[in-house]
Tab-separated table of C-alpha atoms in Angstrom:
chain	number	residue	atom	x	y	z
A	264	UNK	CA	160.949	37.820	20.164
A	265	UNK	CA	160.175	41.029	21.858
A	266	UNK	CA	163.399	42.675	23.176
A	267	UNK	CA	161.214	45.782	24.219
A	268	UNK	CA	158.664	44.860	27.305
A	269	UNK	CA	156.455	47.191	29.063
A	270	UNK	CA	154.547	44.369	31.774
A	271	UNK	CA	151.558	47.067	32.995
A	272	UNK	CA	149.497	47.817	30.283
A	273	UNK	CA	148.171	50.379	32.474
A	274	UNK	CA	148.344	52.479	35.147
A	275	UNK	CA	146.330	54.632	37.216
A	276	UNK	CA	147.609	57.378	40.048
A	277	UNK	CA	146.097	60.504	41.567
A	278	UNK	CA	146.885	64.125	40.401
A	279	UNK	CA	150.124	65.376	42.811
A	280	UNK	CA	151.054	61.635	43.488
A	281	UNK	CA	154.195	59.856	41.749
A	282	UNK	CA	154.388	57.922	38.460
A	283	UNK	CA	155.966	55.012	37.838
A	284	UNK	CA	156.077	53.357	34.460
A	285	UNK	CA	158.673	50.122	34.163
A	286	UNK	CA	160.541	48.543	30.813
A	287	UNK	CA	162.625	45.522	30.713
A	288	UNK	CA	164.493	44.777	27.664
A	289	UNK	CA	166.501	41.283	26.738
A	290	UNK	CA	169.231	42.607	23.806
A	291	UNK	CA	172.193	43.645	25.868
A	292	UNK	CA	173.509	45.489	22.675
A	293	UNK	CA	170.758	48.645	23.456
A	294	UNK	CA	172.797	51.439	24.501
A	295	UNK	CA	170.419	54.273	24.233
A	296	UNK	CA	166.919	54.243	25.408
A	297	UNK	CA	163.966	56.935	24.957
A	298	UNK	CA	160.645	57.563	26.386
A	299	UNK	CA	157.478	58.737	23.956
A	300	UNK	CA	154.011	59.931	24.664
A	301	UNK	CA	151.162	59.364	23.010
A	302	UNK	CA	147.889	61.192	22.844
A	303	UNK	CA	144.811	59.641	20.981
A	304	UNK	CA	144.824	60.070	17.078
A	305	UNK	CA	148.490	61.959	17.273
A	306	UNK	CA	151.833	60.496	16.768
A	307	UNK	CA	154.336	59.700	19.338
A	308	UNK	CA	155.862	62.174	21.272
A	309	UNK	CA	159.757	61.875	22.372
A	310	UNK	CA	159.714	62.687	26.379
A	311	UNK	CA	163.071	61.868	27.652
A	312	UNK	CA	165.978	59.481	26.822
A	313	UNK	CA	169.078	58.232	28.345
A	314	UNK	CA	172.380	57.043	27.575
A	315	UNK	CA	173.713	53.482	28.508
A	316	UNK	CA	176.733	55.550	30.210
A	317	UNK	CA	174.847	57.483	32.804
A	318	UNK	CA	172.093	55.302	35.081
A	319	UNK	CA	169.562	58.291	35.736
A	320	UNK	CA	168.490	61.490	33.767
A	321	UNK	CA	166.295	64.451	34.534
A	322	UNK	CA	163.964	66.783	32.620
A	323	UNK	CA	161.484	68.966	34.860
A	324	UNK	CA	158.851	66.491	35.836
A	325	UNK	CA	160.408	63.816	34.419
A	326	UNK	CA	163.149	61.228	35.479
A	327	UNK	CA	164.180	58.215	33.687
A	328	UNK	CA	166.456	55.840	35.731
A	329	UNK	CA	168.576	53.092	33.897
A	330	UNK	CA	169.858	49.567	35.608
A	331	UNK	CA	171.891	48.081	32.974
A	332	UNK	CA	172.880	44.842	35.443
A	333	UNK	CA	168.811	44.338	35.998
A	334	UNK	CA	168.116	45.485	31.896
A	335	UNK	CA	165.410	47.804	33.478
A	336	UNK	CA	164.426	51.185	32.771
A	337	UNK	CA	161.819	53.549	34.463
A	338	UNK	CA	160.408	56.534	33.984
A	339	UNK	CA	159.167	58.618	37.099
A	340	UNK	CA	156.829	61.674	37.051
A	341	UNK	CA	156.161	63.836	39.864
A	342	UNK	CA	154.279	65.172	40.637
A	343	UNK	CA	151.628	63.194	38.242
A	344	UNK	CA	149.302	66.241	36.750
A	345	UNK	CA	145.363	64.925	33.928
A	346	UNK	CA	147.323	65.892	30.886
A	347	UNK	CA	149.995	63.812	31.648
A	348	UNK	CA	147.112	60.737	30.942
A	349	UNK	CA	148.837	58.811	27.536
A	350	UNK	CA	150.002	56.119	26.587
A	351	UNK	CA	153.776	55.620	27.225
A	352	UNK	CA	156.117	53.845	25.235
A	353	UNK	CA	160.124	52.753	25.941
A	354	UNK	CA	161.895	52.169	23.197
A	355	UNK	CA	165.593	50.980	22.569
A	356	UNK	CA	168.822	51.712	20.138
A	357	UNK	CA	171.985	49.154	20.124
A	358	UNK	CA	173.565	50.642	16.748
A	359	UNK	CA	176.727	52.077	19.236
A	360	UNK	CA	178.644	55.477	17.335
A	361	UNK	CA	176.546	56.702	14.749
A	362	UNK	CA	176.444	60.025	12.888
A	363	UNK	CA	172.460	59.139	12.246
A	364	UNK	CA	169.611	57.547	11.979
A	365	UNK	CA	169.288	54.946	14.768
A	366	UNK	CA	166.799	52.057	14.567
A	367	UNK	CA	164.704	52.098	17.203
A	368	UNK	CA	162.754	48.803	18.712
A	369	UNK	CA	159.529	49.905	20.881
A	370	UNK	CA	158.021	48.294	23.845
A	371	UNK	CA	154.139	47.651	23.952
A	372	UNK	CA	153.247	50.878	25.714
A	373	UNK	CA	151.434	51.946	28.771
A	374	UNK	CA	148.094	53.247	29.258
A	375	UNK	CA	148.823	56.305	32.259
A	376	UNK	CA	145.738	57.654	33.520
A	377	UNK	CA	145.784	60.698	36.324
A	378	UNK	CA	142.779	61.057	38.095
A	379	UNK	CA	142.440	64.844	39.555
B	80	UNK	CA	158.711	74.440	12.428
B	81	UNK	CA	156.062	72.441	10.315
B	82	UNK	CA	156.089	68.794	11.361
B	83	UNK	CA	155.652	65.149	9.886
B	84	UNK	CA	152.970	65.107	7.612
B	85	UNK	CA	150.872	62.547	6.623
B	86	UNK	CA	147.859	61.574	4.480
B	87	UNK	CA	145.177	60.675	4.942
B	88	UNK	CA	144.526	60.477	8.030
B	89	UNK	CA	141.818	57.686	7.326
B	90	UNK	CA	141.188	55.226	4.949
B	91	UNK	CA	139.005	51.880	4.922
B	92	UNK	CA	139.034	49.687	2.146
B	93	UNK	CA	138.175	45.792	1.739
B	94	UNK	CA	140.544	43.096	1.387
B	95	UNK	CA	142.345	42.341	-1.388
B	96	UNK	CA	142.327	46.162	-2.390
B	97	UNK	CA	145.149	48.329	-3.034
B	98	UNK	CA	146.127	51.506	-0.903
B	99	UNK	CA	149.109	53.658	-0.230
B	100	UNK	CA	150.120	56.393	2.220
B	101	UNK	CA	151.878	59.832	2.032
B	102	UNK	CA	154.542	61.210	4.376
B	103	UNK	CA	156.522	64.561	4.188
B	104	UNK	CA	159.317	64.475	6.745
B	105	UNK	CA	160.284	67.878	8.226
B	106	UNK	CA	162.506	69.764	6.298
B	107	UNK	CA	166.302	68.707	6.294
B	108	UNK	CA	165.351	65.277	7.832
B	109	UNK	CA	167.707	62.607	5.966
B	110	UNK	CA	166.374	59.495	7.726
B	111	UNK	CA	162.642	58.817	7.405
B	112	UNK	CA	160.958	55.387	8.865
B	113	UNK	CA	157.389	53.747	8.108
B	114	UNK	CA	156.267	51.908	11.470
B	115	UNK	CA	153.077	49.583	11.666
B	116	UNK	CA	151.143	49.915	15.092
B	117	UNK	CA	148.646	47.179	15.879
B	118	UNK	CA	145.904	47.655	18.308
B	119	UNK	CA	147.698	47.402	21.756
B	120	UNK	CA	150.861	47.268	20.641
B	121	UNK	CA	154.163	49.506	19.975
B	122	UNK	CA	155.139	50.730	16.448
B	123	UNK	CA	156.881	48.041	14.650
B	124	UNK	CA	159.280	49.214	11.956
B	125	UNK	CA	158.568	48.606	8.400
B	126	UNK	CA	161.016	50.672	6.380
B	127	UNK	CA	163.572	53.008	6.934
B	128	UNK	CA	165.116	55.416	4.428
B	129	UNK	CA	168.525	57.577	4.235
B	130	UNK	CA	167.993	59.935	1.791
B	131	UNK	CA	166.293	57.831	-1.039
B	132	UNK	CA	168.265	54.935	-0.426
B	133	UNK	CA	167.235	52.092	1.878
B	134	UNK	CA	168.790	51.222	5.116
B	135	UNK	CA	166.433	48.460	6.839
B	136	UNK	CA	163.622	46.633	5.074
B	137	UNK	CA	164.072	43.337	7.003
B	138	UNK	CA	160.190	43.601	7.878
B	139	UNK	CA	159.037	44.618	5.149
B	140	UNK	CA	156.215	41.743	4.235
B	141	UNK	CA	157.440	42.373	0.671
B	142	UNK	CA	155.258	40.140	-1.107
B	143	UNK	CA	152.442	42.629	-0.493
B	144	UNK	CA	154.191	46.194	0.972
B	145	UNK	CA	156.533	48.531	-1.309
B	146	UNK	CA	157.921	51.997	-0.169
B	147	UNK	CA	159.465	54.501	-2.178
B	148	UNK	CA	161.644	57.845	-1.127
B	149	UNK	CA	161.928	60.116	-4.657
B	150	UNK	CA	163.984	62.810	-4.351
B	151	UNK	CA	164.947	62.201	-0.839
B	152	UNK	CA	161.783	64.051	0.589
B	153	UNK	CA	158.464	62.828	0.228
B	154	UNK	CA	157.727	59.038	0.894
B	155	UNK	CA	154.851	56.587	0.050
B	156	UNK	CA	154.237	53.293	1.376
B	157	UNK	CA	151.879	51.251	-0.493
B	158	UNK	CA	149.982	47.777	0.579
B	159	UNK	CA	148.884	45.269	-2.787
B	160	UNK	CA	146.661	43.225	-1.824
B	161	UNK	CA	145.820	44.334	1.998
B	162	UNK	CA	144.554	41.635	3.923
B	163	UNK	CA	142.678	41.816	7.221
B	164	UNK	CA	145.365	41.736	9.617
B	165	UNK	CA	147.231	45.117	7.572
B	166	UNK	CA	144.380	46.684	9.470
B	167	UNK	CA	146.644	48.781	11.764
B	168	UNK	CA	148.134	52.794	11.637
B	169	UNK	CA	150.703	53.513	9.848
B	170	UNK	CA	153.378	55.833	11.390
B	171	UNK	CA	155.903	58.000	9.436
B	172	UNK	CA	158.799	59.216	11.032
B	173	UNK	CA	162.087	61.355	10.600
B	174	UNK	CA	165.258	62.653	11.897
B	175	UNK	CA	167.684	64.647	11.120
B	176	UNK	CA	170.342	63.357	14.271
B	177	UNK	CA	171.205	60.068	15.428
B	178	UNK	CA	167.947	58.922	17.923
B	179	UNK	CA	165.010	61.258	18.196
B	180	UNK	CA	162.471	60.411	15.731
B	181	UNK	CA	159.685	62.941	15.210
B	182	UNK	CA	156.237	61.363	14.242
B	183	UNK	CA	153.271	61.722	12.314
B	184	UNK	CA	149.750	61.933	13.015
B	185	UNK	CA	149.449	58.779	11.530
B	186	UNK	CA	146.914	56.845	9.311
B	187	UNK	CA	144.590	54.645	10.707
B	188	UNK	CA	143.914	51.858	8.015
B	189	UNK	CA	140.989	49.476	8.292
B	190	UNK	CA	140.995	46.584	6.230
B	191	UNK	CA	136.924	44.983	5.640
């Protein structure tokens, strides 16, 4: 049963163009969801992550948007530069108030390629 | 601040072998999590730790995969016998807050 799904396994844009990379996800327990980047032969990355009580967050570059009605997530980058080319992976908590360690249930991932 | 460290960073062996894997969290971390990532896929979590105690081993295959956290620090996650399909890398995390994980390089297994 996979809660987590990222439909595109990849995507391809041009450098100074927008990025957008989709997530669905079933369990409507998730409350918190986060946003990791991956680079070849190196761990995951944490990007950006948002709370089930806002429906949008911001970092520089990067925007994730949250539709809790639709169980959709998003993650925008603009403008799209080559070393933002990785793979991109959603991934979801539903453990509510916790003082730590969440569990954390990961989509399939995104290949993002930015062509200069 | 010195990250997640694992070792090694490569190993192939054949099936039926035995192997195991090394993590050091970062310093302070209480929670530390093994994750399995197939080929094409997103880490799937095997273990995760609180200190030396564990929290979640629901998929754990246990007939075959044991993890230990001495001490509260260092962790190792062992496979006896591997079969084919444990080809795969093998992701340590930690944290030392509720929901960002910081990850290792990882160890890229491949079972013969």
């Amino acid at each position: 049963d996979q809660q987590v799904k990222q439909n595109s396994p990849s995507l391809s844009v041009q450098e100074g163009r927008i990025s957008i990379l989709n997530c669905d996800y079933t369990n409507s327990m998730f409350d918190y969801f986060l946003w990791y980047k991956k680079y070849p032969a190196e761990g995951p990355t944490f990007l950006i992550s948002i709370s089930s009580i806002k429906d949008k967050n911001e970092d520089g570059r990067f925007t994730v948007f949250l539709n809790k009605s639709a169980k959709h997530l998003s993650l925008h980058i603009v403008p799209s530069q080559p070393g933002d080319s990785a793979v991109y992976f959603c991934a979801a908590s539903g453990l509510g108030a916790r003082t730590s360690g969440s569990r954390l249930t990961f989509g399939e991932g995104t290949q993002l390629t930015v062509n200069p | 601040e010195a990250g997640v460290a694992q070792s090694p960073r490569y190993k192939i062996i054949e099936k039926r072998q035995s192997v195991a894997f090394w993590c050091n969290p970062i310093s302070g971390h209480a929670t530390l999590y093994w994750y399995q990532q197939i080929l094409g896929q997103g880490p799937k979590l095997l273990i995760q730790f609180q200190n030396n105690g564990v929290v979640d081993d629901s998929q754990l295959p246990k007939d075959r995969f044991s993890a230990e956290r001495l001490k509260g620090v260092d962790s190792t996650l062992k496979i006896q016998p591997a079969k084919l399909e444990d080809s795969a890398v093998y992701l340590c995390a930690s944290t030392g807050g509720v929901y960002e994980q910081f990850f290792g390089p990882g160890t890229r297994l491949t079972v013969l």
